[in-house]
Short mmCIF file of N, CA and C in Angstrom, two decimals:
data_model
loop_
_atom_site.label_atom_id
_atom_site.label_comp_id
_atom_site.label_asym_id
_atom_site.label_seq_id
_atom_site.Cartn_x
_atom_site.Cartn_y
_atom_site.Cartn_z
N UNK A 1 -55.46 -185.58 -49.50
CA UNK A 1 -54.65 -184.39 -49.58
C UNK A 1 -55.04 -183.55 -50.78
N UNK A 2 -55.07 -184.09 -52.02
CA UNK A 2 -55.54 -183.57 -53.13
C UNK A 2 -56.90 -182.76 -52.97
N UNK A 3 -57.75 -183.27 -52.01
CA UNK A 3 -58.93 -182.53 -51.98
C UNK A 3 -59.20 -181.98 -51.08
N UNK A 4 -57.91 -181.74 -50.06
CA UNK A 4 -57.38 -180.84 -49.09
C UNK A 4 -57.14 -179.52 -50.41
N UNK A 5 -56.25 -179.45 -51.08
CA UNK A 5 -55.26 -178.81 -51.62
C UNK A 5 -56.61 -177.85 -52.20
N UNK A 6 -57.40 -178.84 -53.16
CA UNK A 6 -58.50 -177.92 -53.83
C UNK A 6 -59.48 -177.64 -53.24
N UNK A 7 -60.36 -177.73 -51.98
CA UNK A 7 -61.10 -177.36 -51.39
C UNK A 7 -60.60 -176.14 -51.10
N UNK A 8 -59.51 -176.15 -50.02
CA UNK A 8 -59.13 -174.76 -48.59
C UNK A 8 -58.08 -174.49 -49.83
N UNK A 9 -56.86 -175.10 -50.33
CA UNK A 9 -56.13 -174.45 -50.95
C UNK A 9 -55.09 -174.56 -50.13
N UNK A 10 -53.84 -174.39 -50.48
CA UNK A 10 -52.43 -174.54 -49.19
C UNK A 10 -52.94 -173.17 -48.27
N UNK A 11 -52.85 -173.69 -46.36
CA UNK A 11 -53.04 -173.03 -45.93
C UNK A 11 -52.19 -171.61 -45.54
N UNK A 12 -50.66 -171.65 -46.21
CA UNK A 12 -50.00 -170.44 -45.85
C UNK A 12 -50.72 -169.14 -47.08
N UNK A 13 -52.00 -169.67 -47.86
CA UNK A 13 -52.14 -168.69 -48.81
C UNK A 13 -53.27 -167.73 -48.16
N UNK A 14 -53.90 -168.19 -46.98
CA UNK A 14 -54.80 -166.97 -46.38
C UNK A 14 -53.63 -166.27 -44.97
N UNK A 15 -52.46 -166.46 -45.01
CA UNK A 15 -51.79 -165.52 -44.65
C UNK A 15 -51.15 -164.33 -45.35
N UNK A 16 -51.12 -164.65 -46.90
CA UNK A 16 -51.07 -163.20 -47.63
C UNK A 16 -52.32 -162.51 -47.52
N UNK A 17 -53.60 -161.87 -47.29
CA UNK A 17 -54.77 -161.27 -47.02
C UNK A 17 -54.52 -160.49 -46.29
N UNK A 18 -54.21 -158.85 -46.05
CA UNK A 18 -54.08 -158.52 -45.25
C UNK A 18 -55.51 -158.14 -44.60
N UNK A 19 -55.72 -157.65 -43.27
CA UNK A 19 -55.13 -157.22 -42.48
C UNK A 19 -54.84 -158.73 -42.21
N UNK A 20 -53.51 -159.24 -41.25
CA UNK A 20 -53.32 -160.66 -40.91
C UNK A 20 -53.83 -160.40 -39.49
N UNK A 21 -54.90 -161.46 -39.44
CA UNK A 21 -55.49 -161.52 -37.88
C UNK A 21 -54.76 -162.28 -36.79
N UNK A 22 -53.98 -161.28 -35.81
CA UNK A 22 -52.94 -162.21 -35.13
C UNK A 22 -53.65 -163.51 -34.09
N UNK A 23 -54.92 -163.09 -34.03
CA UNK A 23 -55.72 -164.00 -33.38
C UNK A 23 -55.72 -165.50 -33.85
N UNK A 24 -55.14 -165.73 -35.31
CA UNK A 24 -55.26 -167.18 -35.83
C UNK A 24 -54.26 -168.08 -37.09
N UNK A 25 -53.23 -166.82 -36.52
CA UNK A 25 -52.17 -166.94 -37.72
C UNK A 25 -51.38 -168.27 -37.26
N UNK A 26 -51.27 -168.68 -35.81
CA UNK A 26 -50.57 -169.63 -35.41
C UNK A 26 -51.94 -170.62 -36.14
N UNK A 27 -53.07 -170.54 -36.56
CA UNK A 27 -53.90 -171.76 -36.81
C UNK A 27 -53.53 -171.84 -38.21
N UNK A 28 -53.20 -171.31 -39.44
CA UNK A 28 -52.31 -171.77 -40.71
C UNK A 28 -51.02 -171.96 -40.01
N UNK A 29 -50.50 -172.17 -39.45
CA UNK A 29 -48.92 -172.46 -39.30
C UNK A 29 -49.62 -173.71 -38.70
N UNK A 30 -50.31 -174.41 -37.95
CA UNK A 30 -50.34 -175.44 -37.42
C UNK A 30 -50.89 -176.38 -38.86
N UNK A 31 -51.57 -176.06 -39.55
CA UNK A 31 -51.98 -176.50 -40.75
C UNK A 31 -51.00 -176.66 -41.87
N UNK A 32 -50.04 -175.71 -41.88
CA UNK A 32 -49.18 -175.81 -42.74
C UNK A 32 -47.85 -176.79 -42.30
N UNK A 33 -48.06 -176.97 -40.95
CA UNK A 33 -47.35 -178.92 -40.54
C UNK A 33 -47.81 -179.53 -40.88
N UNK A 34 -49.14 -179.67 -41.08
CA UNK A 34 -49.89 -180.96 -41.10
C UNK A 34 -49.80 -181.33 -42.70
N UNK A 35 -49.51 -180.09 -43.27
CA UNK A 35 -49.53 -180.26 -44.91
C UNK A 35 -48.00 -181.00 -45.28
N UNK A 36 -46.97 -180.74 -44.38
CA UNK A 36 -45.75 -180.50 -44.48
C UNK A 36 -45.77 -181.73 -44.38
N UNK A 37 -46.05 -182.41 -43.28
CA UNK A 37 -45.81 -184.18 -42.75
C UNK A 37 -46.91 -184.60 -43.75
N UNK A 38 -48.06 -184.66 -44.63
CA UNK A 38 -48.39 -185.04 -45.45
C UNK A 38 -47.43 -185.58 -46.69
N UNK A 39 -46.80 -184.35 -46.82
CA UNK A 39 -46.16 -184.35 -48.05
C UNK A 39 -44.39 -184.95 -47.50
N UNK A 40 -44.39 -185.60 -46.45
CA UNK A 40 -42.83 -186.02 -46.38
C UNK A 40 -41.83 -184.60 -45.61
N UNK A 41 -42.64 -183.54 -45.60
CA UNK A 41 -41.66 -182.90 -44.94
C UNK A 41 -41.37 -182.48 -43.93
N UNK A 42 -40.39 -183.37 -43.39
CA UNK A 42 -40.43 -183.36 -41.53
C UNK A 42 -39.94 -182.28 -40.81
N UNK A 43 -38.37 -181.75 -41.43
CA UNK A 43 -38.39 -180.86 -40.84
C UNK A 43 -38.94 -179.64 -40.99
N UNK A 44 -39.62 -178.66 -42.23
CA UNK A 44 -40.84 -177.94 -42.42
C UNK A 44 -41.39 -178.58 -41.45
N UNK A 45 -42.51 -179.53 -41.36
CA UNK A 45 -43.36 -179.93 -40.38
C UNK A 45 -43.01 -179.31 -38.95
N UNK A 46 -41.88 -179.57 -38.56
CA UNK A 46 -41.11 -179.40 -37.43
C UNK A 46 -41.26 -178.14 -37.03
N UNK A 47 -40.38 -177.20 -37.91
CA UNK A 47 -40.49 -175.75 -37.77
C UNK A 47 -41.89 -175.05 -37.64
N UNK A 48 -42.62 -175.77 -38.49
CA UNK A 48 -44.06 -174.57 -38.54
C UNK A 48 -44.88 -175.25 -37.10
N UNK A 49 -44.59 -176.69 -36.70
CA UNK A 49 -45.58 -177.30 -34.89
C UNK A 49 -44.72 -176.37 -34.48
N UNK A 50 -43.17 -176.02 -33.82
CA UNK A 50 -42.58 -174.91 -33.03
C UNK A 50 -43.09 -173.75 -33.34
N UNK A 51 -43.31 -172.95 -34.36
CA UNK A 51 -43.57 -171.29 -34.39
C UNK A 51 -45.04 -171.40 -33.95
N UNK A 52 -46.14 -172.26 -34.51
CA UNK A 52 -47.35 -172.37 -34.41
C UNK A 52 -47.54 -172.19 -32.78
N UNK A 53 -46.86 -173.46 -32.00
CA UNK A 53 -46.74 -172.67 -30.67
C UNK A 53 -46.20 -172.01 -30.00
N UNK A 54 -45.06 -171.41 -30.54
CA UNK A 54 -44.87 -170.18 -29.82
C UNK A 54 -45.43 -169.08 -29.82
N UNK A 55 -46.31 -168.76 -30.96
CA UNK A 55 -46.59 -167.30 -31.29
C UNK A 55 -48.05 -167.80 -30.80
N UNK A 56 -48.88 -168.63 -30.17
CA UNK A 56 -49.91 -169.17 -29.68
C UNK A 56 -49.51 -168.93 -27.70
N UNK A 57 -48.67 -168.87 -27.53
CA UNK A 57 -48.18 -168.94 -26.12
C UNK A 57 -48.04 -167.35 -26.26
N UNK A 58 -46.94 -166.68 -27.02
CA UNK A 58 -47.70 -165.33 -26.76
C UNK A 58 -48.40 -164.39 -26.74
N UNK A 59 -49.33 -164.80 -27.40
CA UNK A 59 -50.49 -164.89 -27.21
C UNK A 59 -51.27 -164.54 -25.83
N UNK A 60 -50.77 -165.94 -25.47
CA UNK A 60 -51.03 -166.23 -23.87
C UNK A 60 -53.18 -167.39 -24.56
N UNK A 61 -52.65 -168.08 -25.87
CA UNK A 61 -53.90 -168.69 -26.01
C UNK A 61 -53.88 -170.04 -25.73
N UNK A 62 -53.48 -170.36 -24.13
CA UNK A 62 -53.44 -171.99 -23.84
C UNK A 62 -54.09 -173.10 -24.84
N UNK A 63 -55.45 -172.79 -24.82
CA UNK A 63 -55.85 -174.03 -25.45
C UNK A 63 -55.42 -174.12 -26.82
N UNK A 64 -54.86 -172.79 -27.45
CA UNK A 64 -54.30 -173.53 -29.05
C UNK A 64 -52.92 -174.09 -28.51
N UNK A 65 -52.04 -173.48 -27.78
CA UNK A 65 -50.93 -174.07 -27.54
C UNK A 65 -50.69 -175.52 -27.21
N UNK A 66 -51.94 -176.21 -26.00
CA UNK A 66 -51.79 -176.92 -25.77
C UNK A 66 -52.45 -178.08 -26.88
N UNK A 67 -52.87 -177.41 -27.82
CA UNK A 67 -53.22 -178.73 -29.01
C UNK A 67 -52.19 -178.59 -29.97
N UNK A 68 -51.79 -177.73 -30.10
CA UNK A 68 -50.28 -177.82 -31.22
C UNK A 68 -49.54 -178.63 -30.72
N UNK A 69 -49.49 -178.32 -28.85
CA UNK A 69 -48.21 -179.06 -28.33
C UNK A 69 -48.32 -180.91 -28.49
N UNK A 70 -49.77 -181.05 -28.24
CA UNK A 70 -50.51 -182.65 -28.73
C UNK A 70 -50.15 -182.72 -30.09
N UNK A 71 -50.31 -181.94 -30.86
CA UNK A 71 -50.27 -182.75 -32.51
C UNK A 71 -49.06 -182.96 -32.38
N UNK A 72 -48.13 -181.99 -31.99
CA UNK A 72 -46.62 -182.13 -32.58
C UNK A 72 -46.21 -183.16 -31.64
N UNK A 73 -46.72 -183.65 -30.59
CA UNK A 73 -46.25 -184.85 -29.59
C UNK A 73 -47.15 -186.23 -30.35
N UNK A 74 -47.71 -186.09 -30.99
CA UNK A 74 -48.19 -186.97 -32.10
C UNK A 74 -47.71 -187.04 -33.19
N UNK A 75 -47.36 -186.37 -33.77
CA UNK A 75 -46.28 -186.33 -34.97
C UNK A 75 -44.92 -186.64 -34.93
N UNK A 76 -44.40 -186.43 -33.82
CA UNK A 76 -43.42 -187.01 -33.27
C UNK A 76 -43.03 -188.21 -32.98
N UNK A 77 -44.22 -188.78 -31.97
CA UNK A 77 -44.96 -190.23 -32.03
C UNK A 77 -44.22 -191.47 -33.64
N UNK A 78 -44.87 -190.62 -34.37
CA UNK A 78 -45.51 -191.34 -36.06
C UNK A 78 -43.99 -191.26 -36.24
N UNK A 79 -42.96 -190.39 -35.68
CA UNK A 79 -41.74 -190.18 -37.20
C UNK A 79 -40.57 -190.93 -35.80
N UNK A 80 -41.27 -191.87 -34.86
CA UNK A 80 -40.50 -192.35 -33.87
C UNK A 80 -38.95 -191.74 -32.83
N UNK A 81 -39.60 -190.29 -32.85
CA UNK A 81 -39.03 -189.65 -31.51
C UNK A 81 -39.62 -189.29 -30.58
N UNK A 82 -39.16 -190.17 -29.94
CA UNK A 82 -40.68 -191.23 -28.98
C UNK A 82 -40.15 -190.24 -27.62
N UNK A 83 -38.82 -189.79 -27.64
CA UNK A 83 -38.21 -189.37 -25.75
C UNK A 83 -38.66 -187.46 -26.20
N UNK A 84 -38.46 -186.83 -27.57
CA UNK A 84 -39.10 -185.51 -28.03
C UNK A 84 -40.64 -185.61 -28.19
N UNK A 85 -41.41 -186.44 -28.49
CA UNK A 85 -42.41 -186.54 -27.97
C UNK A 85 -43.21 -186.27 -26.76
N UNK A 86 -42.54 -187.19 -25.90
CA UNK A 86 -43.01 -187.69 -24.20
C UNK A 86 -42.94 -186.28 -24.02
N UNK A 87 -41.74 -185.44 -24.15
CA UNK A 87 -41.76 -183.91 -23.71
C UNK A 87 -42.76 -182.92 -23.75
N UNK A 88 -43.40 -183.29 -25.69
CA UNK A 88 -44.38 -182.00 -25.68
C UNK A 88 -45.46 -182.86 -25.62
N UNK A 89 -46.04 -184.11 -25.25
CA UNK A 89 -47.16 -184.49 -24.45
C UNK A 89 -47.26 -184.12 -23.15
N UNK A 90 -46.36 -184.10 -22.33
CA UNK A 90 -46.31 -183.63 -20.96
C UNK A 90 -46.49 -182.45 -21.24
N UNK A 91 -45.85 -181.35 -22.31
CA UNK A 91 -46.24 -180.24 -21.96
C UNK A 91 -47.52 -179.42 -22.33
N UNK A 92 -47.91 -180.82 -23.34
CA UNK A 92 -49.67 -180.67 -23.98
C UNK A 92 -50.08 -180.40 -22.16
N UNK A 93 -50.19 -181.58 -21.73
CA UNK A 93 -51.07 -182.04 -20.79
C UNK A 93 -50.96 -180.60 -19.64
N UNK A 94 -49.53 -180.25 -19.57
CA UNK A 94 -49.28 -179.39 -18.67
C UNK A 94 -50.28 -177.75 -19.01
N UNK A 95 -50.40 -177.59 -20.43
CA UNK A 95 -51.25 -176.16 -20.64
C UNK A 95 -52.61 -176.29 -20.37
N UNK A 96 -52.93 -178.17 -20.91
CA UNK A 96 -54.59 -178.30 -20.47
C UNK A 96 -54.60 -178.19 -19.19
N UNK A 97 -54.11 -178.60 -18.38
CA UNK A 97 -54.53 -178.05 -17.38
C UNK A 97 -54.11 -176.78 -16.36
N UNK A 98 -53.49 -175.89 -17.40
CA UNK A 98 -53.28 -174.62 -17.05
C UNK A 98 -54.62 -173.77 -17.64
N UNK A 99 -54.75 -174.50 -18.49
CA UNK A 99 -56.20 -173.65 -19.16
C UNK A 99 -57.22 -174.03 -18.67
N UNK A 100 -57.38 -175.32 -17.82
CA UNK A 100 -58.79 -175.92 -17.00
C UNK A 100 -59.46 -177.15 -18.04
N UNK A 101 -58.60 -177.24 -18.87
CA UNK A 101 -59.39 -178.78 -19.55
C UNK A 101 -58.75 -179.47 -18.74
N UNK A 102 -60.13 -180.03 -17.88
CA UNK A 102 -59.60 -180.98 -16.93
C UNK A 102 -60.25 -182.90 -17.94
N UNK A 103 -61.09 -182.64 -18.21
CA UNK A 103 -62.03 -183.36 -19.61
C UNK A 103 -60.73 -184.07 -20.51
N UNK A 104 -60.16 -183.16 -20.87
CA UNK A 104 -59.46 -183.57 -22.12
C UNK A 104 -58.00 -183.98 -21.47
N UNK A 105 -57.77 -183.53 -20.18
CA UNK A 105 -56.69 -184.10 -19.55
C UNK A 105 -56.49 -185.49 -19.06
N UNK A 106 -58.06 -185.47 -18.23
CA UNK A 106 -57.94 -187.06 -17.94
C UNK A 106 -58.25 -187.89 -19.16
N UNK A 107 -58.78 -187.66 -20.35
CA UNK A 107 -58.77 -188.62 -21.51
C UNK A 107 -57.45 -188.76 -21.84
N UNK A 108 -56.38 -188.08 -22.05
CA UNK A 108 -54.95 -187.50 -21.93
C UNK A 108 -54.07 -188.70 -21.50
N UNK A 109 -54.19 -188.49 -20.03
CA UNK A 109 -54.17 -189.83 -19.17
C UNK A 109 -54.36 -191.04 -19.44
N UNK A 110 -55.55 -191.20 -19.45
CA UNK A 110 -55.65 -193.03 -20.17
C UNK A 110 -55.20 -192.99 -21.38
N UNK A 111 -54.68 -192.68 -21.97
CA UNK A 111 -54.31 -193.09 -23.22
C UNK A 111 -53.48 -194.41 -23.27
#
């Protein structure tokens, strides 16, 4: 984490830069969970996997949605809300194959 922090730097700090490129702003918000559940903070964590995919869905950019919707059904997994989980794995699985990862669906599957 430490050499997370000093390499990239916390990722909500290339969202002050303007112009903000709406094309990848949900990709620091998905980063800034991952920093969040690093550091113990679940519900931060929580909030920034939800906005990350919503503002990725309107978008209309399946394949980020449907990997936010995997991490946060993995993170979920780890902090043992195992029945809020099952939900946004199904609904991972449900965008991959709205988007045509058929590849990453059936790996999906066997898990």
């Amino acid at each position: 984490m430490r050499l997370a922090n000093t390499t990239i730097g916390p990722p909500s700090h290339y969202l002050h830069f303007p112009p903000q490129n709406p094309n990848v702003v949900h990709y620091a918000m998905l980063l800034d969970a991952e920093f969040a559940d690093l550091k113990g903070k679940v519900i931060k964590a929580e909030k920034n996997f939800e906005s990350a995919i919503l503002r990725a869905e309107k978008r209309n950019q399946l394949n980020d949605a449907a990997k936010g919707e995997q991490r946060y059904g993995e993170f979920l997994l780890r902090h043992k809300k195992v029945k809020q989980a099952s939900i946004h794995l199904q609904r991972a699985a449900d965008l991959f194959d709205s988007w045509g990862a058929y590849l990453v669906l059936s790996w999906a599957v066997n898990l």
